[in-house]
Amino acid sequence: MTPETTLVQWLREARRVLVFCGAGISAESGIPTFRGAGGLWEGHRIEDVATPEGFARDPVLVWQFDAARQHALPTVSPNPAHEMLAAMERHYPAFLLVTQNVDDLHERAGSRDAIHLHGSLDEVRCTLCGRQRPLGSPPSLADVRRGVLPHCACGGLERPGVVWFGEMLNPTHLRSIEKFIETGWNDGPAFLVLVIGTSGVVGGDYGIHSLPAALGARVVEINPEETLLSSEVDLAVRAPAGALLGRVWPEVGSAEHPAAR
Ligand code: OAD
């Protein structure tokens, strides 16, 4: 059996599916990943544009970085990987999508309950009163360059709604993930974890793949490259996620899930 045919079989046998995504899933939509040649971190210093200290030092630089990403969103579209994950959410009796991505491509593909572990480019939060709101339209790049930044009704400076290095993850998100994993304690190999398009440099320690593995879940990596997590998975499918899922899922998802009969 090839890795791809094994994946098809495991997707058919699964009842509980947990997906953990990174930037690679949006690569085929034209959004650059963070690491590697041409990645976002090649042209930007993390400490300048993705830390609380960087924002305190130079909020204009941070807003320039994120406003550029916000303006790019309407120019890209979900790819088959986002679409197939939305279809999986409808198919499986128990399904949770956890993404490290701050783009909105999962929602635009139809996912309803994706957990955005690293926040979202669609939101802003007041640095004074803490009020969170949907961004609506992003600030113009010309305004941001001139130092005209989004402000809250209370007068406080707003910050992008993304999680920066050194910040805590949302505890409500962590509890939802824990609960989903714990509930699968008895599912054995019918518990399937798909780790898609992440290097594992940041999310590798979150436990999202390793806790289910300790319960007996099957863990699959979908990534054209080997990663820090590759040695911890049961199956590695070395392919771009959009092309692979666009091929594989229609073979599985056309059938009604046995648990629904
Ligand atoms: P990385 O840039 O670290 O890794 C992207 C991964 O996607 C790599 O392993 C690539 O091989 C893989 N990849 C590329 N094209 C792919 C494709 N078509 N299909 C599948 N995989 C593909 O991005 P993340 O792991 O998401 O955090 O990075 C995690 C976090 O680090 C980000 O959320 C961000 C970053 O710093 C914050 O900003 C807090």
Short mmCIF file of C-alpha atoms and ligand atoms in Angstrom, two decimals:
data_model
loop_
_atom_site.label_atom_id
_atom_site.label_comp_id
_atom_site.label_asym_id
_atom_site.label_seq_id
_atom_site.Cartn_x
_atom_site.Cartn_y
_atom_site.Cartn_z
CA MET A 1 0.00 0.00 0.00
CA THR A 2 1.21 3.52 -0.72
CA PRO A 3 1.00 6.24 1.96
CA GLU A 4 -1.87 7.73 -0.03
CA THR A 5 -3.94 4.53 -0.11
CA THR A 6 -3.27 3.99 3.59
CA LEU A 7 -4.54 7.52 4.23
CA VAL A 8 -7.73 6.75 2.29
CA GLN A 9 -8.29 3.63 4.40
CA TRP A 10 -7.63 5.46 7.68
CA LEU A 11 -9.97 8.29 6.68
CA ARG A 12 -12.66 5.67 6.00
CA GLU A 13 -12.10 3.96 9.37
CA ALA A 14 -12.03 7.20 11.38
CA ARG A 15 -14.85 8.35 13.66
CA ARG A 16 -13.04 11.18 15.48
CA VAL A 17 -10.79 13.49 13.47
CA LEU A 18 -8.54 16.23 14.80
CA VAL A 19 -6.76 18.42 12.25
CA PHE A 20 -3.78 20.59 13.16
CA CYS A 21 -2.79 23.01 10.40
CA GLY A 22 -0.04 25.48 9.69
CA ALA A 23 0.89 27.95 7.01
CA GLY A 24 1.56 25.22 4.42
CA ILE A 25 -2.15 24.60 3.94
CA SER A 26 -2.55 28.12 2.56
CA ALA A 27 0.61 27.93 0.40
CA GLU A 28 -1.30 26.66 -2.64
CA SER A 29 -3.62 29.67 -2.24
CA GLY A 30 -0.60 31.95 -2.64
CA ILE A 31 -0.02 32.96 1.01
CA PRO A 32 3.67 32.62 1.87
CA THR A 33 4.69 30.36 4.75
CA PHE A 34 6.92 31.70 7.55
CA ARG A 35 10.09 29.66 7.34
CA GLY A 36 12.33 28.69 4.46
CA ALA A 37 13.22 30.45 1.24
CA GLY A 38 10.80 33.28 0.43
CA GLY A 39 9.06 32.84 3.80
CA LEU A 40 7.68 35.78 5.79
CA TRP A 41 10.45 35.55 8.38
CA GLU A 42 13.09 36.00 5.68
CA GLY A 43 12.25 39.68 5.23
CA HIS A 44 11.11 40.49 8.78
CA ARG A 45 12.56 40.11 12.25
CA ILE A 46 10.14 38.22 14.52
CA GLU A 47 11.07 40.40 17.51
CA ASP A 48 10.18 43.56 15.53
CA VAL A 49 6.82 42.55 14.05
CA ALA A 50 5.45 39.71 16.21
CA THR A 51 6.15 40.45 19.86
CA PRO A 52 4.55 42.77 22.46
CA GLU A 53 7.94 44.49 22.87
CA GLY A 54 8.16 45.12 19.11
CA PHE A 55 4.67 46.69 19.15
CA ALA A 56 5.54 48.88 22.15
CA ARG A 57 8.70 50.05 20.34
CA ASP A 58 7.24 50.63 16.88
CA PRO A 59 3.49 50.05 16.42
CA VAL A 60 3.66 51.51 12.91
CA LEU A 61 6.07 48.78 11.77
CA VAL A 62 3.85 46.04 13.25
CA TRP A 63 0.73 47.54 11.67
CA GLN A 64 2.54 47.81 8.32
CA PHE A 65 3.35 44.09 8.49
CA ASP A 66 -0.19 43.02 9.42
CA ALA A 67 -2.07 45.56 7.27
CA ALA A 68 -0.17 44.22 4.24
CA ARG A 69 -1.32 40.69 5.16
CA GLN A 70 -4.89 41.94 5.72
CA HIS A 71 -4.98 43.66 2.33
CA ALA A 72 -3.70 40.48 0.65
CA LEU A 73 -6.58 38.32 1.95
CA PRO A 74 -9.26 39.35 -0.58
CA THR A 75 -6.80 38.63 -3.40
CA VAL A 76 -6.50 34.92 -2.51
CA SER A 77 -9.02 32.06 -2.36
CA PRO A 78 -9.35 28.82 -0.44
CA ASN A 79 -7.73 25.81 -2.13
CA PRO A 80 -9.03 22.21 -2.18
CA ALA A 81 -7.36 21.47 1.18
CA HIS A 82 -9.49 24.13 2.94
CA GLU A 83 -12.56 22.89 1.04
CA MET A 84 -12.01 19.21 1.87
CA LEU A 85 -11.53 20.03 5.58
CA ALA A 86 -14.86 21.87 5.52
CA ALA A 87 -16.42 18.75 3.96
CA MET A 88 -14.82 16.57 6.66
CA GLU A 89 -16.43 18.75 9.35
CA ARG A 90 -19.82 17.90 7.87
CA HIS A 91 -18.96 14.20 7.43
CA TYR A 92 -17.48 13.05 10.74
CA PRO A 93 -19.52 12.63 13.94
CA ALA A 94 -16.62 14.19 15.89
CA PHE A 95 -14.35 16.69 14.16
CA LEU A 96 -12.14 19.54 15.30
CA LEU A 97 -10.01 21.82 13.14
CA VAL A 98 -7.23 23.67 14.93
CA THR A 99 -5.26 26.08 12.79
CA GLN A 100 -2.23 28.20 13.54
CA ASN A 101 -3.16 30.39 10.59
CA VAL A 102 -4.46 33.92 10.96
CA ASP A 103 -6.06 34.03 7.50
CA ASP A 104 -9.79 33.44 6.91
CA LEU A 105 -9.53 30.77 4.22
CA HIS A 106 -10.98 27.97 6.38
CA GLU A 107 -14.13 30.03 7.01
CA ARG A 108 -14.40 31.07 3.37
CA ALA A 109 -14.20 27.38 2.41
CA GLY A 110 -17.12 26.62 4.76
CA SER A 111 -15.54 25.54 8.05
CA ARG A 112 -17.77 26.71 10.87
CA ASP A 113 -15.89 25.88 14.04
CA ALA A 114 -12.19 26.27 13.32
CA ILE A 115 -10.09 27.20 16.33
CA HIS A 116 -7.59 29.92 15.40
CA LEU A 117 -4.91 29.22 17.95
CA HIS A 118 -2.75 32.18 16.88
CA GLY A 119 -5.66 34.60 16.50
CA SER A 120 -6.97 36.25 13.38
CA LEU A 121 -6.11 39.07 10.99
CA ASP A 122 -9.85 39.86 10.96
CA GLU A 123 -9.84 41.10 14.55
CA VAL A 124 -8.31 43.92 16.55
CA ARG A 125 -8.04 44.48 20.29
CA CYS A 126 -7.74 47.73 22.25
CA THR A 127 -4.47 47.99 24.18
CA LEU A 128 -6.23 50.21 26.76
CA CYS A 129 -9.66 48.70 27.53
CA GLY A 130 -9.15 45.25 25.95
CA ARG A 131 -12.27 45.46 23.79
CA GLN A 132 -12.08 43.08 20.84
CA ARG A 133 -13.88 43.81 17.58
CA PRO A 134 -13.95 42.56 13.99
CA LEU A 135 -11.58 44.68 11.94
CA GLY A 136 -13.96 45.28 9.03
CA SER A 137 -11.85 46.98 6.40
CA PRO A 138 -8.12 47.14 7.09
CA PRO A 139 -6.42 50.52 7.53
CA SER A 140 -4.96 51.92 4.31
CA LEU A 141 -1.25 51.28 3.93
CA ALA A 142 -0.71 55.02 3.30
CA ASP A 143 -2.44 55.89 6.60
CA VAL A 144 -0.42 53.32 8.49
CA ARG A 145 2.83 54.67 7.00
CA ARG A 146 1.85 58.18 8.20
CA GLY A 147 1.22 56.78 11.68
CA VAL A 148 -2.60 56.91 11.45
CA LEU A 149 -3.43 53.65 13.25
CA PRO A 150 -6.76 52.05 14.26
CA HIS A 151 -8.11 53.34 17.57
CA CYS A 152 -10.89 52.14 19.87
CA ALA A 153 -13.95 54.22 20.82
CA CYS A 154 -12.28 54.66 24.24
CA GLY A 155 -9.32 56.38 22.56
CA GLY A 156 -6.86 53.52 23.07
CA LEU A 157 -4.55 52.27 20.34
CA GLU A 158 -5.76 49.02 18.79
CA ARG A 159 -3.46 46.10 18.02
CA PRO A 160 -3.88 43.30 15.50
CA GLY A 161 -5.78 40.32 16.90
CA VAL A 162 -2.95 37.87 16.34
CA VAL A 163 -1.04 36.03 19.06
CA TRP A 164 2.55 37.23 19.29
CA PHE A 165 5.61 35.36 20.47
CA GLY A 166 5.75 35.35 24.25
CA GLU A 167 1.95 35.60 24.61
CA MET A 168 -0.39 33.01 26.08
CA LEU A 169 -2.72 30.99 23.90
CA ASN A 170 -6.42 31.52 24.57
CA PRO A 171 -7.29 29.20 27.52
CA THR A 172 -10.81 28.61 26.16
CA HIS A 173 -9.27 27.26 22.96
CA LEU A 174 -6.93 25.02 24.93
CA ARG A 175 -9.80 23.65 27.02
CA SER A 176 -11.85 22.85 23.89
CA ILE A 177 -8.92 20.96 22.38
CA GLU A 178 -8.23 19.07 25.61
CA LYS A 179 -11.89 18.12 25.91
CA PHE A 180 -11.99 16.87 22.32
CA ILE A 181 -8.89 14.76 22.89
CA GLU A 182 -10.04 13.39 26.26
CA THR A 183 -13.43 12.42 24.85
CA GLY A 184 -11.58 10.21 22.35
CA TRP A 185 -9.75 8.21 25.02
CA ASN A 186 -11.59 5.04 24.00
CA ASP A 187 -11.59 5.49 20.22
CA GLY A 188 -8.21 3.86 19.55
CA PRO A 189 -7.32 3.89 15.86
CA ALA A 190 -10.73 5.37 14.96
CA PHE A 191 -9.22 8.60 16.35
CA LEU A 192 -7.27 10.14 13.48
CA VAL A 193 -5.02 13.20 13.71
CA LEU A 194 -4.01 15.03 10.52
CA VAL A 195 -1.02 17.34 10.90
CA ILE A 196 -1.04 19.49 7.78
CA GLY A 197 1.45 22.07 6.53
CA THR A 198 3.27 22.92 9.73
CA SER A 199 6.99 22.80 10.46
CA GLY A 200 6.24 22.06 14.12
CA VAL A 201 8.76 24.73 15.17
CA VAL A 202 6.10 26.59 17.16
CA GLY A 203 3.18 24.17 17.55
CA GLY A 204 5.17 20.98 18.03
CA ASP A 205 5.05 21.28 21.80
CA TYR A 206 1.34 22.04 22.12
CA GLY A 207 0.49 18.34 22.49
CA ILE A 208 -2.15 18.41 19.76
CA HIS A 209 -0.63 15.41 17.98
CA SER A 210 1.23 13.76 20.88
CA LEU A 211 -1.65 13.56 23.40
CA PRO A 212 -3.97 11.71 21.00
CA ALA A 213 -1.01 9.49 19.99
CA ALA A 214 -0.60 8.52 23.63
CA LEU A 215 -4.28 7.45 23.62
CA GLY A 216 -3.73 5.22 20.59
CA ALA A 217 -4.82 7.61 17.85
CA ARG A 218 -3.31 7.38 14.37
CA VAL A 219 -1.26 10.45 13.46
CA VAL A 220 -0.69 11.40 9.82
CA GLU A 221 1.53 14.20 8.53
CA ILE A 222 0.67 15.83 5.21
CA ASN A 223 3.61 17.93 4.08
CA PRO A 224 5.90 17.85 1.04
CA GLU A 225 8.91 18.20 3.37
CA GLU A 226 10.17 16.33 6.39
CA THR A 227 9.58 18.31 9.62
CA LEU A 228 10.42 18.27 13.33
CA LEU A 229 7.26 16.20 13.83
CA SER A 230 7.94 13.57 11.16
CA SER A 231 9.57 11.12 13.56
CA GLU A 232 6.48 11.24 15.82
CA VAL A 233 3.83 10.35 13.23
CA ASP A 234 2.50 6.96 12.11
CA LEU A 235 2.28 7.92 8.45
CA ALA A 236 3.82 10.70 6.38
CA VAL A 237 2.28 11.64 3.06
CA ARG A 238 4.79 13.75 1.17
CA ALA A 239 2.58 15.89 -1.05
CA PRO A 240 1.12 19.40 -1.22
CA ALA A 241 -2.04 19.41 0.91
CA GLY A 242 -4.41 20.94 -1.66
CA ALA A 243 -3.48 18.55 -4.46
CA LEU A 244 -3.52 15.54 -2.12
CA LEU A 245 -6.80 16.19 -0.29
CA GLY A 246 -8.49 17.27 -3.51
CA ARG A 247 -7.67 13.78 -4.85
CA VAL A 248 -8.16 11.70 -1.73
CA TRP A 249 -11.20 13.10 0.05
CA PRO A 250 -13.72 12.62 -2.81
CA GLU A 251 -12.94 8.86 -2.57
CA VAL A 252 -13.95 8.89 1.11
CA GLY A 253 -16.44 11.68 1.57
CA SER A 254 -18.93 10.59 -1.06
CA ALA A 255 -19.97 7.74 1.24
CA GLU A 256 -22.24 8.45 4.18
CA HIS A 257 -20.37 7.95 7.44
CA PRO A 258 -21.19 4.51 8.90
CA ALA A 259 -21.92 6.11 12.30
CA ALA A 260 -24.70 8.18 10.71
CA ARG A 261 -26.62 5.14 9.45
P1 OAD B 1 6.17 27.29 8.81
O1 OAD B 1 6.51 28.33 7.79
O2 OAD B 1 7.10 27.11 9.96
O3 OAD B 1 6.03 25.86 8.09
C1 OAD B 1 5.26 25.70 6.94
C2 OAD B 1 5.24 24.24 6.58
O4 OAD B 1 4.37 24.08 5.46
C3 OAD B 1 6.60 23.66 6.16
O5 OAD B 1 6.84 22.46 6.87
C4 OAD B 1 6.44 23.37 4.66
O6 OAD B 1 7.16 22.22 4.23
C5 OAD B 1 4.94 23.11 4.59
N1 OAD B 1 4.33 23.31 3.26
C6 OAD B 1 4.69 24.13 2.26
N2 OAD B 1 3.86 24.03 1.23
C7 OAD B 1 2.93 23.09 1.56
C8 OAD B 1 1.79 22.54 0.91
N3 OAD B 1 1.41 22.91 -0.30
N4 OAD B 1 1.07 21.59 1.58
C9 OAD B 1 1.43 21.19 2.82
N5 OAD B 1 2.49 21.68 3.46
C10 OAD B 1 3.23 22.63 2.86
O7 OAD B 1 4.67 27.60 9.28
P2 OAD B 1 3.92 27.11 10.61
O8 OAD B 1 4.34 25.76 11.03
O9 OAD B 1 2.48 27.36 10.38
O10 OAD B 1 3.23 32.07 14.53
O11 OAD B 1 4.44 28.17 11.64
C11 OAD B 1 3.87 28.13 12.92
C12 OAD B 1 3.84 29.52 13.51
O12 OAD B 1 5.12 30.13 13.41
C13 OAD B 1 2.93 30.48 12.76
O13 OAD B 1 1.59 30.39 13.17
C14 OAD B 1 3.51 31.81 13.11
C15 OAD B 1 4.96 31.46 12.89
O14 OAD B 1 5.91 32.24 13.49
C16 OAD B 1 3.02 33.32 14.94
O15 OAD B 1 3.06 34.28 14.20
C17 OAD B 1 2.72 33.41 16.40
#
